[in-house]
Amino acid sequence: MPYITPIVADALREHYDPALYPSLSANWPEGFLVATDPSDVPIAFLLGVHQVEGEGRVLMFAVDRDHRGQGLGTLLMNEFLARCREKQLRRVTLEVRVGNATAIRFYARFRFSVVDLLRGYYSDGENGYQMARDVG
Ligand SMILES: CC(C)(COP(=O)(O)OP(=O)(O)OC[C@H]1O[C@@H](n2cnc3c(N)ncnc32)[C@H](O)[C@@H]1OP(=O)(O)O)[C@@H](O)C(=O)NCCC(=O)NCCS
């Protein structure tokens, strides 16, 4: 948690209480993926949760700024989708800031499409998109 908290603060511009992470992943610990550098320091993570029958949800997903564009995000997303398949989930959803063009392009490459506009979804008032795809 001490390593993930600064990645979240820098990348997602939202404050999340780190004490919540273990409880969020309690019913599906395999949905919480962390990538580390060779010294075992976390540099990327994907917190996926299972809250709705048949669905996985990407609650938080970030790669440390200095390690982006090297395929880590792709690695984590592919592994998450594989774990959704193993759990026989049918659909995956996520939310993203409408201004986050990099992440939206990334998700589109993974066949996510926009299913809803979430007005004022973020704490600074920015709108969000809900995106979704079939696990396939
Ligand atoms: C979105 C995010 C998680 C992607 O992680 P990433 O590790 O940079 O992703 P990848 O490296 O796998 O892919 C990013 C791009 O680099 C390219 N890439 C992949 N491997 C590469 C490599 N070895 N060398 C160079 N480029 C590479 C990909 O083609 C991809 O291109 P795209 O911009 O067309 O999608 C990351 O940008 C991030 O943490 N952003 C801030 C937080 C955020 O927005 N999270 C999502 C909130 S909903």
PDB file of C-alpha atoms and ligand atoms in Angstrom:
ATOM      1  CA  MET A   1       0.000   0.000   0.000  1.00  0.00           C
ATOM      2  CA  PRO A   2       2.753   2.577   0.733  1.00  0.00           C
ATOM      3  CA  TYR A   3       3.960   2.142  -2.865  1.00  0.00           C
ATOM      4  CA  ILE A   4       0.581   2.087  -4.548  1.00  0.00           C
ATOM      5  CA  THR A   5      -0.800   5.175  -2.799  1.00  0.00           C
ATOM      6  CA  PRO A   6       1.554   7.659  -4.549  1.00  0.00           C
ATOM      7  CA  ILE A   7       0.914   6.011  -7.960  1.00  0.00           C
ATOM      8  CA  VAL A   8      -2.823   6.495  -7.379  1.00  0.00           C
ATOM      9  CA  ALA A   9      -2.462  10.108  -6.195  1.00  0.00           C
ATOM     10  CA  ASP A  10      -0.345  11.061  -9.215  1.00  0.00           C
ATOM     11  CA  ALA A  11      -2.155   9.067 -11.900  1.00  0.00           C
ATOM     12  CA  LEU A  12      -5.823   9.210 -10.940  1.00  0.00           C
ATOM     13  CA  ARG A  13      -6.196  12.630  -9.268  1.00  0.00           C
ATOM     14  CA  GLU A  14      -8.617  11.181  -6.730  1.00  0.00           C
ATOM     15  CA  HIS A  15      -8.059  10.416  -3.077  1.00  0.00           C
ATOM     16  CA  TYR A  16      -8.807   6.849  -2.128  1.00  0.00           C
ATOM     17  CA  ASP A  17      -8.348   5.620   1.429  1.00  0.00           C
ATOM     18  CA  PRO A  18      -5.678   2.875   1.141  1.00  0.00           C
ATOM     19  CA  ALA A  19      -7.280   1.084   4.083  1.00  0.00           C
ATOM     20  CA  LEU A  20     -10.185   0.276   1.734  1.00  0.00           C
ATOM     21  CA  TYR A  21      -8.182  -1.693  -0.844  1.00  0.00           C
ATOM     22  CA  PRO A  22      -7.991  -5.009   1.043  1.00  0.00           C
ATOM     23  CA  SER A  23     -11.713  -4.947   1.830  1.00  0.00           C
ATOM     24  CA  LEU A  24     -12.572  -4.081  -1.793  1.00  0.00           C
ATOM     25  CA  SER A  25     -10.628  -7.098  -3.034  1.00  0.00           C
ATOM     26  CA  ALA A  26     -11.635  -9.439  -0.186  1.00  0.00           C
ATOM     27  CA  ASN A  27     -14.220 -11.416  -2.152  1.00  0.00           C
ATOM     28  CA  TRP A  28     -11.926 -11.815  -5.186  1.00  0.00           C
ATOM     29  CA  PRO A  29      -8.245 -11.357  -4.241  1.00  0.00           C
ATOM     30  CA  GLU A  30      -7.144 -12.713  -7.660  1.00  0.00           C
ATOM     31  CA  GLY A  31      -8.634  -9.578  -9.240  1.00  0.00           C
ATOM     32  CA  PHE A  32      -5.993  -7.362  -7.561  1.00  0.00           C
ATOM     33  CA  LEU A  33      -2.857  -7.474  -9.725  1.00  0.00           C
ATOM     34  CA  VAL A  34       0.414  -5.765  -8.886  1.00  0.00           C
ATOM     35  CA  ALA A  35       3.492  -5.561 -11.142  1.00  0.00           C
ATOM     36  CA  THR A  36       6.863  -4.956  -9.492  1.00  0.00           C
ATOM     37  CA  ASP A  37      10.311  -3.968 -10.697  1.00  0.00           C
ATOM     38  CA  PRO A  38      13.230  -6.400 -10.260  1.00  0.00           C
ATOM     39  CA  SER A  39      13.657  -5.138  -6.667  1.00  0.00           C
ATOM     40  CA  ASP A  40      10.047  -6.063  -5.855  1.00  0.00           C
ATOM     41  CA  VAL A  41       8.912  -2.428  -5.733  1.00  0.00           C
ATOM     42  CA  PRO A  42       5.354  -2.072  -7.112  1.00  0.00           C
ATOM     43  CA  ILE A  43       5.257  -0.008 -10.312  1.00  0.00           C
ATOM     44  CA  ALA A  44       1.787  -0.799 -11.658  1.00  0.00           C
ATOM     45  CA  PHE A  45      -1.465  -2.272 -10.429  1.00  0.00           C
ATOM     46  CA  LEU A  46      -4.978  -3.117 -11.479  1.00  0.00           C
ATOM     47  CA  LEU A  47      -7.647  -3.426  -8.804  1.00  0.00           C
ATOM     48  CA  GLY A  48     -10.522  -5.402 -10.275  1.00  0.00           C
ATOM     49  CA  VAL A  49     -13.605  -6.209  -8.234  1.00  0.00           C
ATOM     50  CA  HIS A  50     -16.583  -8.524  -8.552  1.00  0.00           C
ATOM     51  CA  GLN A  51     -19.673  -6.710  -7.269  1.00  0.00           C
ATOM     52  CA  VAL A  52     -22.340  -7.571  -9.832  1.00  0.00           C
ATOM     53  CA  GLU A  53     -23.316 -11.120 -10.848  1.00  0.00           C
ATOM     54  CA  GLY A  54     -21.415 -12.163 -13.972  1.00  0.00           C
ATOM     55  CA  GLU A  55     -19.420  -8.905 -14.120  1.00  0.00           C
ATOM     56  CA  GLY A  56     -15.914  -7.763 -13.308  1.00  0.00           C
ATOM     57  CA  ARG A  57     -15.134  -4.082 -12.816  1.00  0.00           C
ATOM     58  CA  VAL A  58     -11.791  -2.304 -13.150  1.00  0.00           C
ATOM     59  CA  LEU A  59     -11.956  -0.045 -10.110  1.00  0.00           C
ATOM     60  CA  MET A  60      -8.417   1.344 -10.273  1.00  0.00           C
ATOM     61  CA  PHE A  61      -5.686   0.903 -12.853  1.00  0.00           C
ATOM     62  CA  ALA A  62      -2.402   2.789 -13.052  1.00  0.00           C
ATOM     63  CA  VAL A  63       1.202   2.430 -14.140  1.00  0.00           C
ATOM     64  CA  ASP A  64       3.883   4.567 -12.528  1.00  0.00           C
ATOM     65  CA  ARG A  65       4.622   7.537 -14.810  1.00  0.00           C
ATOM     66  CA  ASP A  66       8.237   6.495 -15.450  1.00  0.00           C
ATOM     67  CA  HIS A  67       7.199   3.027 -16.576  1.00  0.00           C
ATOM     68  CA  ARG A  68       4.389   3.780 -19.049  1.00  0.00           C
ATOM     69  CA  GLY A  69       4.466   2.870 -22.722  1.00  0.00           C
ATOM     70  CA  GLN A  70       6.479  -0.288 -22.065  1.00  0.00           C
ATOM     71  CA  GLY A  71       3.658  -2.799 -22.217  1.00  0.00           C
ATOM     72  CA  LEU A  72       2.957  -3.100 -18.466  1.00  0.00           C
ATOM     73  CA  GLY A  73      -0.625  -1.892 -18.760  1.00  0.00           C
ATOM     74  CA  THR A  74      -1.230  -4.362 -21.589  1.00  0.00           C
ATOM     75  CA  LEU A  75       0.249  -7.163 -19.489  1.00  0.00           C
ATOM     76  CA  LEU A  76      -1.996  -6.367 -16.512  1.00  0.00           C
ATOM     77  CA  MET A  77      -5.149  -5.966 -18.618  1.00  0.00           C
ATOM     78  CA  ASN A  78      -4.537  -9.255 -20.473  1.00  0.00           C
ATOM     79  CA  GLU A  79      -3.998 -11.056 -17.172  1.00  0.00           C
ATOM     80  CA  PHE A  80      -7.107  -9.479 -15.660  1.00  0.00           C
ATOM     81  CA  LEU A  81      -9.242 -10.544 -18.631  1.00  0.00           C
ATOM     82  CA  ALA A  82      -7.811 -14.080 -18.339  1.00  0.00           C
ATOM     83  CA  ARG A  83      -8.799 -14.168 -14.653  1.00  0.00           C
ATOM     84  CA  CYS A  84     -12.299 -12.920 -15.506  1.00  0.00           C
ATOM     85  CA  ARG A  85     -12.551 -15.789 -18.007  1.00  0.00           C
ATOM     86  CA  GLU A  86     -11.384 -18.310 -15.374  1.00  0.00           C
ATOM     87  CA  LYS A  87     -14.048 -16.979 -13.006  1.00  0.00           C
ATOM     88  CA  GLN A  88     -16.585 -17.321 -15.846  1.00  0.00           C
ATOM     89  CA  LEU A  89     -17.500 -13.641 -15.764  1.00  0.00           C
ATOM     90  CA  ARG A  90     -19.261 -12.494 -18.918  1.00  0.00           C
ATOM     91  CA  ARG A  91     -18.680  -8.744 -18.922  1.00  0.00           C
ATOM     92  CA  VAL A  92     -16.146  -6.186 -17.680  1.00  0.00           C
ATOM     93  CA  THR A  93     -16.943  -2.546 -16.922  1.00  0.00           C
ATOM     94  CA  LEU A  94     -14.836   0.476 -15.943  1.00  0.00           C
ATOM     95  CA  GLU A  95     -15.068   4.241 -15.563  1.00  0.00           C
ATOM     96  CA  VAL A  96     -12.685   6.770 -17.091  1.00  0.00           C
ATOM     97  CA  ARG A  97     -12.431  10.572 -17.179  1.00  0.00           C
ATOM     98  CA  VAL A  98     -13.779  11.942 -20.486  1.00  0.00           C
ATOM     99  CA  GLY A  99     -10.538  13.947 -20.823  1.00  0.00           C
ATOM    100  CA  ASN A 100      -8.260  10.953 -20.383  1.00  0.00           C
ATOM    101  CA  ALA A 101      -7.597  10.356 -24.081  1.00  0.00           C
ATOM    102  CA  THR A 102      -4.634   8.048 -23.430  1.00  0.00           C
ATOM    103  CA  ALA A 103      -6.635   5.660 -21.268  1.00  0.00           C
ATOM    104  CA  ILE A 104      -9.691   5.785 -23.580  1.00  0.00           C
ATOM    105  CA  ARG A 105      -7.479   4.853 -26.559  1.00  0.00           C
ATOM    106  CA  PHE A 106      -5.879   2.091 -24.495  1.00  0.00           C
ATOM    107  CA  TYR A 107      -9.298   0.664 -23.556  1.00  0.00           C
ATOM    108  CA  ALA A 108     -10.584   0.972 -27.130  1.00  0.00           C
ATOM    109  CA  ARG A 109      -7.622  -1.135 -28.246  1.00  0.00           C
ATOM    110  CA  PHE A 110      -8.934  -3.737 -25.791  1.00  0.00           C
ATOM    111  CA  ARG A 111     -12.403  -3.576 -27.422  1.00  0.00           C
ATOM    112  CA  PHE A 112     -14.039  -1.613 -24.595  1.00  0.00           C
ATOM    113  CA  SER A 113     -16.711   0.777 -25.831  1.00  0.00           C
ATOM    114  CA  VAL A 114     -18.539   3.667 -24.185  1.00  0.00           C
ATOM    115  CA  VAL A 115     -21.906   2.588 -22.770  1.00  0.00           C
ATOM    116  CA  ASP A 116     -22.820   5.588 -20.612  1.00  0.00           C
ATOM    117  CA  LEU A 117     -21.928   9.211 -19.830  1.00  0.00           C
ATOM    118  CA  LEU A 118     -21.580   9.764 -16.060  1.00  0.00           C
ATOM    119  CA  ARG A 119     -22.183  13.457 -15.380  1.00  0.00           C
ATOM    120  CA  GLY A 120     -19.995  15.002 -12.639  1.00  0.00           C
ATOM    121  CA  TYR A 121     -18.720  11.536 -11.739  1.00  0.00           C
ATOM    122  CA  TYR A 122     -15.329  12.707 -10.416  1.00  0.00           C
ATOM    123  CA  SER A 123     -14.754  14.756  -7.263  1.00  0.00           C
ATOM    124  CA  ASP A 124     -13.532  17.764  -9.310  1.00  0.00           C
ATOM    125  CA  GLY A 125     -16.746  17.669 -11.376  1.00  0.00           C
ATOM    126  CA  GLU A 126     -15.305  16.103 -14.535  1.00  0.00           C
ATOM    127  CA  ASN A 127     -17.653  13.785 -16.413  1.00  0.00           C
ATOM    128  CA  GLY A 128     -16.838  10.104 -16.772  1.00  0.00           C
ATOM    129  CA  TYR A 129     -17.529   7.482 -19.382  1.00  0.00           C
ATOM    130  CA  GLN A 130     -18.588   4.052 -18.372  1.00  0.00           C
ATOM    131  CA  MET A 131     -16.980   1.592 -20.783  1.00  0.00           C
ATOM    132  CA  ALA A 132     -17.664  -2.119 -21.104  1.00  0.00           C
ATOM    133  CA  ARG A 133     -16.835  -5.225 -23.110  1.00  0.00           C
ATOM    134  CA  ASP A 134     -17.751  -8.880 -23.166  1.00  0.00           C
ATOM    135  CA  VAL A 135     -15.089 -11.085 -21.639  1.00  0.00           C
ATOM    136  CA  GLY A 136     -15.254 -13.254 -24.769  1.00  0.00           C
TER     137      GLY A 136
HETATM  138  C1  LIG B   1      -3.618   3.808 -19.134  1.00  0.00           C
HETATM  139  C2  LIG B   1      -2.323   3.198 -18.588  1.00  0.00           C
HETATM  140  C3  LIG B   1      -2.663   2.298 -17.418  1.00  0.00           C
HETATM  141  C4  LIG B   1      -1.656   2.371 -19.699  1.00  0.00           C
HETATM  142  O1  LIG B   1      -0.496   1.736 -19.154  1.00  0.00           O
HETATM  143  P1  LIG B   1       0.849   1.537 -20.011  1.00  0.00           P
HETATM  144  O2  LIG B   1       1.749   0.627 -19.254  1.00  0.00           O
HETATM  145  O3  LIG B   1       1.398   2.847 -20.425  1.00  0.00           O
HETATM  146  O4  LIG B   1       0.256   0.758 -21.272  1.00  0.00           O
HETATM  147  P2  LIG B   1       1.059   0.031 -22.425  1.00  0.00           P
HETATM  148  O5  LIG B   1       2.515   0.362 -22.350  1.00  0.00           O
HETATM  149  O6  LIG B   1       0.703  -1.400 -22.371  1.00  0.00           O
HETATM  150  O7  LIG B   1       0.369   0.670 -23.679  1.00  0.00           O
HETATM  151  C5  LIG B   1       0.443   2.087 -23.873  1.00  0.00           C
HETATM  152  C6  LIG B   1       0.880   2.412 -25.269  1.00  0.00           C
HETATM  153  O8  LIG B   1       2.253   2.075 -25.373  1.00  0.00           O
HETATM  154  C7  LIG B   1       2.425   1.230 -26.516  1.00  0.00           C
HETATM  155  N1  LIG B   1       3.391   0.202 -26.127  1.00  0.00           N
HETATM  156  C8  LIG B   1       3.134  -1.008 -25.622  1.00  0.00           C
HETATM  157  N2  LIG B   1       4.259  -1.676 -25.419  1.00  0.00           N
HETATM  158  C9  LIG B   1       5.261  -0.860 -25.803  1.00  0.00           C
HETATM  159  C10 LIG B   1       6.663  -0.964 -25.824  1.00  0.00           C
HETATM  160  N3  LIG B   1       7.292  -2.079 -25.415  1.00  0.00           N
HETATM  161  N4  LIG B   1       7.384   0.110 -26.268  1.00  0.00           N
HETATM  162  C11 LIG B   1       6.766   1.225 -26.654  1.00  0.00           C
HETATM  163  N5  LIG B   1       5.433   1.379 -26.666  1.00  0.00           N
HETATM  164  C12 LIG B   1       4.698   0.355 -26.248  1.00  0.00           C
HETATM  165  C13 LIG B   1       1.098   0.605 -26.799  1.00  0.00           C
HETATM  166  O9  LIG B   1       0.960   0.362 -28.193  1.00  0.00           O
HETATM  167  C14 LIG B   1       0.130   1.624 -26.298  1.00  0.00           C
HETATM  168  O10 LIG B   1      -0.258   2.485 -27.336  1.00  0.00           O
HETATM  169  P3  LIG B   1      -1.678   3.242 -27.291  1.00  0.00           P
HETATM  170  O11 LIG B   1      -1.356   4.563 -26.708  1.00  0.00           O
HETATM  171  O12 LIG B   1      -2.088   3.317 -28.719  1.00  0.00           O
HETATM  172  O13 LIG B   1      -2.636   2.459 -26.423  1.00  0.00           O
HETATM  173  C15 LIG B   1      -1.302   4.298 -18.182  1.00  0.00           C
HETATM  174  O14 LIG B   1      -1.204   5.239 -19.225  1.00  0.00           O
HETATM  175  C16 LIG B   1      -1.646   5.031 -16.896  1.00  0.00           C
HETATM  176  O15 LIG B   1      -1.319   4.572 -15.796  1.00  0.00           O
HETATM  177  N6  LIG B   1      -2.281   6.205 -17.046  1.00  0.00           N
HETATM  178  C17 LIG B   1      -2.603   7.036 -15.897  1.00  0.00           C
HETATM  179  C18 LIG B   1      -3.681   6.402 -15.055  1.00  0.00           C
HETATM  180  C19 LIG B   1      -4.902   6.142 -15.854  1.00  0.00           C
HETATM  181  O16 LIG B   1      -5.279   6.924 -16.703  1.00  0.00           O
HETATM  182  N7  LIG B   1      -5.523   5.003 -15.547  1.00  0.00           N
HETATM  183  C20 LIG B   1      -6.770   4.632 -16.144  1.00  0.00           C
HETATM  184  C21 LIG B   1      -7.828   5.361 -15.403  1.00  0.00           C
HETATM  185  S1  LIG B   1      -9.420   4.741 -15.795  1.00  0.00           S
END
